[in-house]
PDB file of C-alpha atoms in Angstrom:
ATOM      1  CA  MET K 174      85.672 -15.279 -36.312  1.00 84.00           C
ATOM      2  CA  LYS K 175      86.729 -19.020 -36.769  1.00 91.00           C
ATOM      3  CA  TYR K 176      86.318 -21.288 -40.225  1.00 93.00           C
ATOM      4  CA  ILE K 177      87.052 -25.059 -39.985  1.00 95.00           C
ATOM      5  CA  SER K 178      86.164 -27.782 -42.443  1.00 95.00           C
ATOM      6  CA  LYS K 179      86.676 -31.435 -42.299  1.00 96.00           C
ATOM      7  CA  SER K 180      85.829 -34.282 -44.672  1.00 96.00           C
ATOM      8  CA  ILE K 181      86.573 -37.870 -44.035  1.00 95.00           C
ATOM      9  CA  GLY K 182      85.882 -40.866 -46.103  1.00 93.00           C
ATOM     10  CA  LYS K 183      83.441 -44.704 -45.047  1.00 89.00           C
ATOM     11  CA  VAL K 184      85.155 -46.301 -42.486  1.00 74.00           C
ATOM     12  CA  GLU K 185      85.630 -49.275 -44.549  1.00 74.00           C
ATOM     13  CA  LYS K 186      89.020 -50.048 -45.758  1.00 67.00           C
ATOM     14  CA  ASN K 187      89.955 -49.586 -48.959  1.00 73.00           C
ATOM     15  CA  THR K 188      87.288 -46.609 -49.730  1.00 83.00           C
ATOM     16  CA  VAL K 189      88.148 -43.066 -51.457  1.00 90.00           C
ATOM     17  CA  ASN K 190      86.998 -40.141 -49.768  1.00 94.00           C
ATOM     18  CA  GLU K 191      84.915 -38.251 -52.589  1.00 96.00           C
ATOM     19  CA  ASP K 192      83.893 -35.172 -51.009  1.00 97.00           C
ATOM     20  CA  ALA K 193      85.586 -32.011 -50.634  1.00 97.00           C
ATOM     21  CA  ALA K 194      85.380 -29.405 -47.855  1.00 98.00           C
ATOM     22  CA  PHE K 195      86.665 -25.789 -48.159  1.00 97.00           C
ATOM     23  CA  ALA K 196      86.607 -22.754 -45.240  1.00 97.00           C
ATOM     24  CA  SER K 197      88.372 -19.292 -44.981  1.00 95.00           C
ATOM     25  CA  LYS K 198      87.074 -16.454 -43.655  1.00 92.00           C
ATOM     26  CA  ALA K 199      85.338 -15.516 -46.491  1.00 95.00           C
ATOM     27  CA  LEU K 200      84.316 -18.812 -48.322  1.00 97.00           C
ATOM     28  CA  ILE K 201      82.540 -21.720 -47.341  1.00 98.00           C
ATOM     29  CA  ALA K 202      82.159 -24.631 -49.819  1.00 98.00           C
ATOM     30  CA  VAL K 203      81.386 -28.523 -49.537  1.00 98.00           C
ATOM     31  CA  SER K 204      81.289 -30.683 -52.824  1.00 98.00           C
ATOM     32  CA  ASP K 205      79.972 -34.593 -52.883  1.00 97.00           C
ATOM     33  CA  GLY K 206      81.839 -36.589 -55.492  1.00 96.00           C
ATOM     34  CA  ALA K 207      79.288 -39.470 -57.072  1.00 93.00           C
ATOM     35  CA  GLY K 208      80.937 -42.152 -56.857  1.00 85.00           C
ATOM     36  CA  GLY K 209      77.982 -44.373 -57.865  1.00 83.00           C
ATOM     37  CA  GLY K 210      78.144 -43.224 -61.983  1.00 85.00           C
ATOM     38  CA  GLY K 211      80.947 -41.707 -63.890  1.00 91.00           C
ATOM     39  CA  VAL K 212      85.051 -41.679 -63.162  1.00 96.00           C
ATOM     40  CA  TYR K 213      87.329 -39.334 -61.311  1.00 97.00           C
ATOM     41  CA  ALA K 214      84.270 -38.339 -58.352  1.00 96.00           C
ATOM     42  CA  GLU K 215      87.254 -37.432 -55.805  1.00 97.00           C
ATOM     43  CA  PHE K 216      89.331 -34.815 -58.524  1.00 97.00           C
ATOM     44  CA  TRP K 217      86.323 -33.490 -59.596  1.00 98.00           C
ATOM     45  CA  SER K 218      84.598 -32.264 -56.590  1.00 98.00           C
ATOM     46  CA  GLN K 219      87.867 -30.989 -55.220  1.00 98.00           C
ATOM     47  CA  TYR K 220      88.389 -29.211 -58.713  1.00 98.00           C
ATOM     48  CA  LEU K 221      85.231 -27.240 -58.128  1.00 98.00           C
ATOM     49  CA  LEU K 222      86.120 -26.184 -54.927  1.00 98.00           C
ATOM     50  CA  ASN K 223      89.478 -25.416 -55.956  1.00 98.00           C
ATOM     51  CA  ASN K 224      87.885 -23.441 -58.858  1.00 98.00           C
ATOM     52  CA  LEU K 225      85.476 -21.297 -56.659  1.00 98.00           C
ATOM     53  CA  PRO K 226      85.159 -17.761 -58.199  1.00 97.00           C
ATOM     54  CA  LYS K 227      85.658 -14.899 -55.533  1.00 94.00           C
ATOM     55  CA  LYS K 228      82.238 -13.609 -56.019  1.00 95.00           C
ATOM     56  CA  PRO K 229      79.054 -15.344 -54.807  1.00 97.00           C
ATOM     57  CA  ILE K 230      77.433 -17.425 -57.610  1.00 97.00           C
ATOM     58  CA  THR K 231      73.403 -15.660 -57.534  1.00 95.00           C
ATOM     59  CA  SER K 232      72.194 -17.436 -60.659  1.00 96.00           C
ATOM     60  CA  PHE K 233      71.637 -20.285 -62.746  1.00 97.00           C
ATOM     61  CA  ASP K 234      73.279 -18.801 -65.749  1.00 98.00           C
ATOM     62  CA  GLU K 235      76.076 -17.951 -63.582  1.00 98.00           C
ATOM     63  CA  LEU K 236      76.256 -20.686 -62.794  1.00 98.00           C
ATOM     64  CA  ASP K 237      76.507 -21.862 -66.041  1.00 98.00           C
ATOM     65  CA  THR K 238      79.064 -19.546 -67.205  1.00 98.00           C
ATOM     66  CA  TRP K 239      81.539 -20.370 -64.473  1.00 98.00           C
ATOM     67  CA  LEU K 240      81.345 -24.072 -65.271  1.00 97.00           C
ATOM     68  CA  ASP K 241      81.612 -23.611 -68.895  1.00 97.00           C
ATOM     69  CA  GLN K 242      84.800 -21.341 -68.052  1.00 96.00           C
ATOM     70  CA  ASN K 243      86.181 -24.488 -66.099  1.00 96.00           C
ATOM     71  CA  TRP K 244      84.810 -27.989 -67.238  1.00 96.00           C
ATOM     72  CA  GLU K 245      87.375 -28.118 -70.193  1.00 96.00           C
ATOM     73  CA  GLN K 246      90.859 -27.933 -68.346  1.00 97.00           C
ATOM     74  CA  PHE K 247      89.849 -30.833 -66.004  1.00 97.00           C
ATOM     75  CA  TYR K 248      88.216 -32.919 -68.849  1.00 96.00           C
ATOM     76  CA  ASN K 249      91.741 -32.444 -70.827  1.00 97.00           C
ATOM     77  CA  LYS K 250      93.919 -33.655 -67.853  1.00 97.00           C
ATOM     78  CA  TYR K 251      91.732 -36.701 -66.627  1.00 96.00           C
ATOM     79  CA  GLU K 252      91.424 -37.397 -70.262  1.00 96.00           C
ATOM     80  CA  GLU K 253      95.191 -38.198 -70.232  1.00 96.00           C
ATOM     81  CA  LYS K 254      94.998 -40.202 -67.214  1.00 95.00           C
ATOM     82  CA  ALA K 255      91.873 -42.463 -68.794  1.00 96.00           C
ATOM     83  CA  LYS K 256      93.824 -42.867 -71.689  1.00 96.00           C
ATOM     84  CA  LEU K 257      96.605 -44.813 -69.679  1.00 95.00           C
ATOM     85  CA  GLN K 258      94.203 -47.040 -68.050  1.00 93.00           C
ATOM     86  CA  GLY K 259      91.949 -47.562 -70.974  1.00 93.00           C
ATOM     87  CA  GLY K 260      89.407 -50.272 -72.017  1.00 95.00           C
ATOM     88  CA  MET K 261      86.067 -50.206 -69.548  1.00 94.00           C
ATOM     89  CA  PHE K 262      87.781 -47.467 -67.467  1.00 94.00           C
ATOM     90  CA  LEU K 263      88.280 -45.094 -70.758  1.00 95.00           C
ATOM     91  CA  ASN K 264      85.202 -45.935 -72.305  1.00 95.00           C
ATOM     92  CA  LYS K 265      83.356 -44.580 -68.624  1.00 94.00           C
ATOM     93  CA  PHE K 266      85.182 -41.617 -68.742  1.00 96.00           C
ATOM     94  CA  TYR K 267      84.018 -40.796 -72.179  1.00 95.00           C
ATOM     95  CA  ASP K 268      80.438 -42.238 -71.853  1.00 95.00           C
ATOM     96  CA  GLU K 269      80.162 -40.931 -68.159  1.00 95.00           C
ATOM     97  CA  GLY K 270      82.243 -38.124 -67.360  1.00 95.00           C
ATOM     98  CA  SER K 271      82.001 -37.062 -63.475  1.00 97.00           C
ATOM     99  CA  TYR K 272      79.557 -36.080 -61.085  1.00 97.00           C
ATOM    100  CA  ALA K 273      79.079 -34.066 -57.773  1.00 98.00           C
ATOM    101  CA  THR K 274      76.909 -31.573 -55.622  1.00 98.00           C
ATOM    102  CA  LEU K 275      77.902 -28.069 -54.856  1.00 98.00           C
ATOM    103  CA  ALA K 276      76.835 -26.090 -52.101  1.00 98.00           C
ATOM    104  CA  ALA K 277      78.488 -22.720 -51.160  1.00 98.00           C
ATOM    105  CA  ALA K 278      78.620 -19.529 -49.184  1.00 98.00           C
ATOM    106  CA  TRP K 279      80.053 -16.531 -50.091  1.00 98.00           C
ATOM    107  CA  LYS K 280      80.750 -13.146 -47.096  1.00 96.00           C
ATOM    108  CA  THR K 281      79.787  -9.805 -48.803  1.00 92.00           C
ATOM    109  CA  GLU K 282      79.264  -6.621 -47.744  1.00 85.00           C
ATOM    110  CA  ASN K 283      77.430  -6.419 -43.930  1.00 84.00           C
ATOM    111  CA  ASN K 284      78.365  -9.597 -43.111  1.00 88.00           C
ATOM    112  CA  GLN K 285      75.712 -11.143 -45.399  1.00 94.00           C
ATOM    113  CA  TRP K 286      76.552 -14.396 -46.819  1.00 97.00           C
ATOM    114  CA  TYR K 287      75.096 -15.411 -50.510  1.00 97.00           C
ATOM    115  CA  TRP K 288      74.517 -19.001 -50.279  1.00 98.00           C
ATOM    116  CA  MET K 289      74.443 -21.297 -53.750  1.00 98.00           C
ATOM    117  CA  THR K 290      73.400 -25.048 -54.095  1.00 98.00           C
ATOM    118  CA  TYR K 291      73.472 -27.486 -56.481  1.00 98.00           C
ATOM    119  CA  GLY K 292      72.256 -31.123 -55.309  1.00 98.00           C
ATOM    120  CA  ASP K 293      71.695 -32.016 -51.845  1.00 98.00           C
ATOM    121  CA  SER K 294      74.772 -30.623 -50.063  1.00 98.00           C
ATOM    122  CA  VAL K 295      72.639 -28.538 -47.543  1.00 98.00           C
ATOM    123  CA  VAL K 296      73.821 -24.460 -46.291  1.00 98.00           C
ATOM    124  CA  PHE K 297      72.590 -23.708 -42.968  1.00 98.00           C
ATOM    125  CA  SER K 298      72.510 -21.414 -40.471  1.00 98.00           C
ATOM    126  CA  TYR K 299      71.837 -21.350 -36.827  1.00 98.00           C
ATOM    127  CA  ASN K 300      71.301 -18.850 -34.150  1.00 97.00           C
ATOM    128  CA  PHE K 301      72.607 -19.483 -30.892  1.00 96.00           C
ATOM    129  CA  LYS K 302      70.531 -17.520 -28.933  1.00 96.00           C
ATOM    130  CA  THR K 303      67.224 -18.211 -30.543  1.00 97.00           C
ATOM    131  CA  GLY K 304      67.592 -21.588 -31.340  1.00 97.00           C
ATOM    132  CA  VAL K 305      66.481 -21.285 -34.791  1.00 98.00           C
ATOM    133  CA  LEU K 306      67.855 -23.393 -37.919  1.00 98.00           C
ATOM    134  CA  GLN K 307      67.536 -22.096 -41.548  1.00 98.00           C
ATOM    135  CA  HIS K 308      68.705 -23.679 -44.064  1.00 98.00           C
ATOM    136  CA  SER K 309      68.843 -23.968 -48.028  1.00 98.00           C
ATOM    137  CA  PRO K 310      65.618 -25.416 -49.418  1.00 97.00           C
ATOM    138  CA  ILE K 311      65.058 -29.220 -49.037  1.00 98.00           C
ATOM    139  CA  LYS K 312      62.414 -31.570 -47.260  1.00 97.00           C
ATOM    140  CA  LEU K 313      63.601 -34.792 -45.157  1.00 98.00           C
ATOM    141  CA  LYS K 314      62.064 -36.804 -47.639  1.00 97.00           C
ATOM    142  CA  GLU K 315      63.819 -35.217 -50.655  1.00 97.00           C
ATOM    143  CA  PHE K 316      67.436 -37.049 -49.699  1.00 97.00           C
ATOM    144  CA  ASN K 317      65.814 -40.395 -51.246  1.00 96.00           C
ATOM    145  CA  ASN K 318      66.371 -38.692 -54.434  1.00 96.00           C
ATOM    146  CA  PRO K 319      68.683 -38.533 -56.492  1.00 95.00           C
ATOM    147  CA  PRO K 320      70.022 -35.219 -56.432  1.00 96.00           C
ATOM    148  CA  PHE K 321      71.165 -32.645 -59.347  1.00 97.00           C
ATOM    149  CA  LEU K 322      75.069 -33.292 -60.288  1.00 98.00           C
ATOM    150  CA  ILE K 323      77.494 -31.147 -62.018  1.00 98.00           C
ATOM    151  CA  SER K 324      78.699 -32.968 -64.772  1.00 97.00           C
ATOM    152  CA  SER K 325      82.511 -32.368 -66.385  1.00 95.00           C
ATOM    153  CA  MET K 326      80.196 -32.864 -69.768  1.00 91.00           C
ATOM    154  CA  ASN K 327      76.613 -32.589 -70.030  1.00 92.00           C
ATOM    155  CA  PRO K 328      74.209 -29.420 -69.349  1.00 95.00           C
ATOM    156  CA  LEU K 329      72.622 -28.192 -65.877  1.00 97.00           C
ATOM    157  CA  GLN K 330      69.632 -28.275 -64.850  1.00 97.00           C
ATOM    158  CA  GLU K 331      68.030 -25.122 -64.166  1.00 97.00           C
ATOM    159  CA  GLU K 332      65.612 -26.450 -61.455  1.00 97.00           C
ATOM    160  CA  GLY K 333      68.579 -27.800 -59.679  1.00 97.00           C
ATOM    161  CA  VAL K 334      70.258 -24.172 -58.963  1.00 98.00           C
ATOM    162  CA  LYS K 335      68.914 -22.894 -55.259  1.00 97.00           C
ATOM    163  CA  HIS K 336      70.654 -19.528 -53.918  1.00 97.00           C
ATOM    164  CA  GLY K 337      69.761 -16.965 -51.283  1.00 97.00           C
ATOM    165  CA  LYS K 338      71.500 -15.261 -48.208  1.00 96.00           C
ATOM    166  CA  PHE K 339      71.926 -15.474 -44.864  1.00 97.00           C
ATOM    167  CA  SER K 340      73.158 -12.761 -41.993  1.00 94.00           C
ATOM    168  CA  LYS K 341      75.726 -13.692 -39.720  1.00 93.00           C
ATOM    169  CA  SER K 342      76.258 -12.286 -36.482  1.00 92.00           C
ATOM    170  CA  GLU K 343      77.719 -13.008 -33.466  1.00 92.00           C
ATOM    171  CA  ASP K 344      75.055 -15.190 -32.206  1.00 95.00           C
ATOM    172  CA  THR K 345      75.018 -17.585 -35.327  1.00 96.00           C
ATOM    173  CA  THR K 346      77.155 -20.311 -36.906  1.00 96.00           C
ATOM    174  CA  LEU K 347      77.439 -20.618 -41.054  1.00 97.00           C
ATOM    175  CA  PHE K 348      78.159 -24.213 -41.761  1.00 98.00           C
ATOM    176  CA  ILE K 349      77.631 -26.159 -44.916  1.00 98.00           C
ATOM    177  CA  ALA K 350      77.395 -30.550 -44.448  1.00 98.00           C
ATOM    178  CA  SER K 351      77.241 -33.249 -47.401  1.00 98.00           C
ATOM    179  CA  ASP K 352      74.205 -35.037 -47.960  1.00 98.00           C
ATOM    180  CA  ALA K 353      74.086 -38.309 -45.326  1.00 97.00           C
ATOM    181  CA  LEU K 354      75.036 -35.592 -42.526  1.00 98.00           C
ATOM    182  CA  SER K 355      72.872 -32.715 -43.720  1.00 98.00           C
ATOM    183  CA  HIS K 356      69.227 -35.170 -43.185  1.00 98.00           C
ATOM    184  CA  TYR K 357      70.925 -35.891 -39.401  1.00 98.00           C
ATOM    185  CA  ILE K 358      71.003 -31.897 -38.873  1.00 98.00           C
ATOM    186  CA  LEU K 359      67.840 -31.453 -40.679  1.00 98.00           C
ATOM    187  CA  MET K 360      66.189 -34.837 -39.084  1.00 98.00           C
ATOM    188  CA  MET K 361      67.363 -33.969 -35.415  1.00 98.00           C
ATOM    189  CA  TYR K 362      66.218 -30.441 -35.418  1.00 98.00           C
ATOM    190  CA  LYS K 363      62.513 -31.356 -36.896  1.00 98.00           C
ATOM    191  CA  VAL K 364      62.294 -34.152 -34.478  1.00 98.00           C
ATOM    192  CA  VAL K 365      62.704 -31.709 -31.795  1.00 97.00           C
ATOM    193  CA  HIS K 366      60.302 -29.374 -32.841  1.00 97.00           C
ATOM    194  CA  LYS K 367      58.030 -32.283 -34.338  1.00 95.00           C
ATOM    195  CA  ASP K 368      54.695 -30.184 -33.288  1.00 95.00           C
ATOM    196  CA  LYS K 369      55.685 -27.589 -35.604  1.00 96.00           C
ATOM    197  CA  PHE K 370      56.752 -30.450 -38.698  1.00 97.00           C
ATOM    198  CA  GLU K 371      54.536 -32.951 -38.100  1.00 96.00           C
ATOM    199  CA  GLU K 372      53.131 -33.652 -41.994  1.00 97.00           C
ATOM    200  CA  GLU K 373      57.318 -33.767 -43.257  1.00 97.00           C
ATOM    201  CA  LEU K 374      57.958 -35.906 -40.536  1.00 97.00           C
ATOM    202  CA  SER K 375      55.481 -38.270 -41.036  1.00 96.00           C
ATOM    203  CA  ASP K 376      55.991 -37.422 -45.492  1.00 96.00           C
ATOM    204  CA  ALA K 377      59.337 -38.606 -44.655  1.00 97.00           C
ATOM    205  CA  ILE K 378      58.752 -41.673 -42.565  1.00 97.00           C
ATOM    206  CA  ASP K 379      55.984 -42.955 -44.993  1.00 95.00           C
ATOM    207  CA  SER K 380      58.720 -42.950 -48.090  1.00 91.00           C
ATOM    208  CA  LYS K 381      60.059 -46.233 -46.351  1.00 89.00           C
ATOM    209  CA  SER K 382      63.470 -45.655 -47.446  1.00 92.00           C
ATOM    210  CA  LYS K 383      66.333 -46.405 -45.056  1.00 92.00           C
ATOM    211  CA  ASN K 384      65.997 -42.459 -43.775  1.00 95.00           C
ATOM    212  CA  SER K 385      63.141 -43.230 -42.289  1.00 96.00           C
ATOM    213  CA  SER K 386      64.329 -46.113 -39.818  1.00 97.00           C
ATOM    214  CA  PHE K 387      66.683 -42.734 -38.842  1.00 98.00           C
ATOM    215  CA  ILE K 388      63.513 -40.760 -38.093  1.00 98.00           C
ATOM    216  CA  LYS K 389      61.971 -43.256 -36.387  1.00 97.00           C
ATOM    217  CA  THR K 390      65.048 -43.898 -34.101  1.00 97.00           C
ATOM    218  CA  ALA K 391      65.063 -39.828 -33.460  1.00 97.00           C
ATOM    219  CA  LEU K 392      61.607 -40.172 -32.645  1.00 96.00           C
ATOM    220  CA  HIS K 393      62.132 -42.543 -29.677  1.00 95.00           C
ATOM    221  CA  LEU K 394      65.287 -40.684 -28.141  1.00 95.00           C
ATOM    222  CA  ARG K 395      63.789 -39.637 -24.985  1.00 88.00           C
ATOM    223  CA  LYS K 396      64.974 -36.161 -24.769  1.00 89.00           C
ATOM    224  CA  ILE K 397      67.006 -34.153 -27.668  1.00 93.00           C
ATOM    225  CA  ASP K 398      68.303 -30.260 -26.876  1.00 96.00           C
ATOM    226  CA  PHE K 399      69.548 -29.713 -30.310  1.00 98.00           C
ATOM    227  CA  TYR K 400      72.016 -26.664 -29.060  1.00 97.00           C
ATOM    228  CA  LYS K 401      74.126 -29.448 -26.613  1.00 96.00           C
ATOM    229  CA  ASN K 402      73.276 -32.379 -28.348  1.00 97.00           C
ATOM    230  CA  VAL K 403      73.508 -31.783 -31.847  1.00 98.00           C
ATOM    231  CA  MET K 404      75.125 -28.531 -32.631  1.00 97.00           C
ATOM    232  CA  LEU K 405      77.754 -28.139 -29.962  1.00 97.00           C
ATOM    233  CA  LYS K 406      79.043 -31.902 -30.370  1.00 97.00           C
ATOM    234  CA  LEU K 407      79.681 -31.575 -34.189  1.00 97.00           C
ATOM    235  CA  ILE K 408      81.226 -27.530 -33.723  1.00 96.00           C
ATOM    236  CA  ASN K 409      83.599 -29.559 -31.014  1.00 95.00           C
ATOM    237  CA  SER K 410      84.391 -32.941 -32.655  1.00 96.00           C
ATOM    238  CA  CYS K 411      84.906 -31.238 -36.213  1.00 94.00           C
ATOM    239  CA  GLN K 412      87.931 -29.755 -34.557  1.00 92.00           C
ATOM    240  CA  ILE K 413      90.095 -32.364 -34.754  1.00 94.00           C
ATOM    241  CA  GLU K 414      89.419 -35.310 -37.036  1.00 94.00           C
ATOM    242  CA  ILE K 415      90.314 -38.301 -34.579  1.00 95.00           C
ATOM    243  CA  ASN K 416      87.088 -36.838 -32.271  1.00 96.00           C
ATOM    244  CA  PHE K 417      84.868 -36.291 -36.013  1.00 96.00           C
ATOM    245  CA  LYS K 418      85.337 -39.658 -36.763  1.00 94.00           C
ATOM    246  CA  ARG K 419      84.171 -41.224 -33.516  1.00 95.00           C
ATOM    247  CA  HIS K 420      81.254 -38.492 -33.238  1.00 97.00           C
ATOM    248  CA  LEU K 421      80.015 -39.416 -36.801  1.00 96.00           C
ATOM    249  CA  GLY K 422      80.584 -43.617 -35.883  1.00 95.00           C
ATOM    250  CA  SER K 423      78.455 -43.372 -32.965  1.00 96.00           C
ATOM    251  CA  LEU K 424      75.496 -41.892 -34.836  1.00 97.00           C
ATOM    252  CA  GLU K 425      76.077 -44.761 -37.233  1.00 96.00           C
ATOM    253  CA  SER K 426      76.279 -47.082 -34.692  1.00 96.00           C
ATOM    254  CA  ARG K 427      73.236 -45.990 -32.884  1.00 96.00           C
ATOM    255  CA  GLY K 428      71.097 -45.783 -36.321  1.00 97.00           C
ATOM    256  CA  LEU K 429      70.698 -42.076 -36.636  1.00 98.00           C
ATOM    257  CA  LEU K 430      73.306 -41.437 -39.599  1.00 97.00           C
ATOM    258  CA  ALA K 431      74.004 -43.150 -42.942  1.00 96.00           C
ATOM    259  CA  LYS K 432      77.142 -44.470 -43.716  1.00 94.00           C
ATOM    260  CA  ASP K 433      78.641 -42.060 -46.232  1.00 95.00           C
ATOM    261  CA  ASP K 434      81.664 -39.940 -46.676  1.00 96.00           C
ATOM    262  CA  TYR K 435      80.906 -36.956 -44.424  1.00 97.00           C
ATOM    263  CA  SER K 436      81.915 -33.135 -44.879  1.00 97.00           C
ATOM    264  CA  LEU K 437      81.316 -30.128 -42.701  1.00 98.00           C
ATOM    265  CA  THR K 438      82.547 -26.562 -43.220  1.00 97.00           C
ATOM    266  CA  MET K 439      81.726 -23.856 -40.763  1.00 96.00           C
ATOM    267  CA  ILE K 440      82.001 -20.210 -39.541  1.00 95.00           C
ATOM    268  CA  ILE K 441      81.583 -19.704 -35.876  1.00 89.00           C
TER     269      ILE K 441
END
């Protein structure tokens, strides 16, 4: 078994990667820091991953209890840093705090992996033999909506927590991706199986969002082999960071992937 994680920022100069990713033989996780609101998103996402419990979070109550036990240490540390900057930055820290999504999967007995998500980072299971892709619940058009975010100061919303389990075998890979990359993976799979997902694809296109244009572009591709063109390229590229950047940059330039921070963590 091999485990890999990569997290890269946007290509532009002077940008901060607000994502965090982690992979070990018993835990994989991604947290997507939300820089559109609050401050210290890049530190909050990393803090969440650094403090994940060894046992799986399997309910809203467990997530709520874990967060209640951990937020204060982060808040106290970064309150001191915010005080040094003062002014509007300090006010923003007090008014908004920090925000991030969270998606994680823990290995338990008999190669079972329990997963939990809060927000639009997605947990996947792909079977190389059958070609079937499973994932935590989200539809393509839902990527257009503001995600549920874990806050360093505000309470969680119960409807934001999703959880379940996947079985890991020699024929499967488990992986987690941040939102833009998750949208690309789901889009390509559903375009390949467009007869099965015709309604979902139509609904996503009708939303007339930037993601609609990516779907339209994908539907005009001549031939897609999901295993070779999507999964293998992600697996091979994410083992070396420069290759990962080049591959995702190529997808951006082809109009298939939104410009964003990208995180991917895998158990192969």
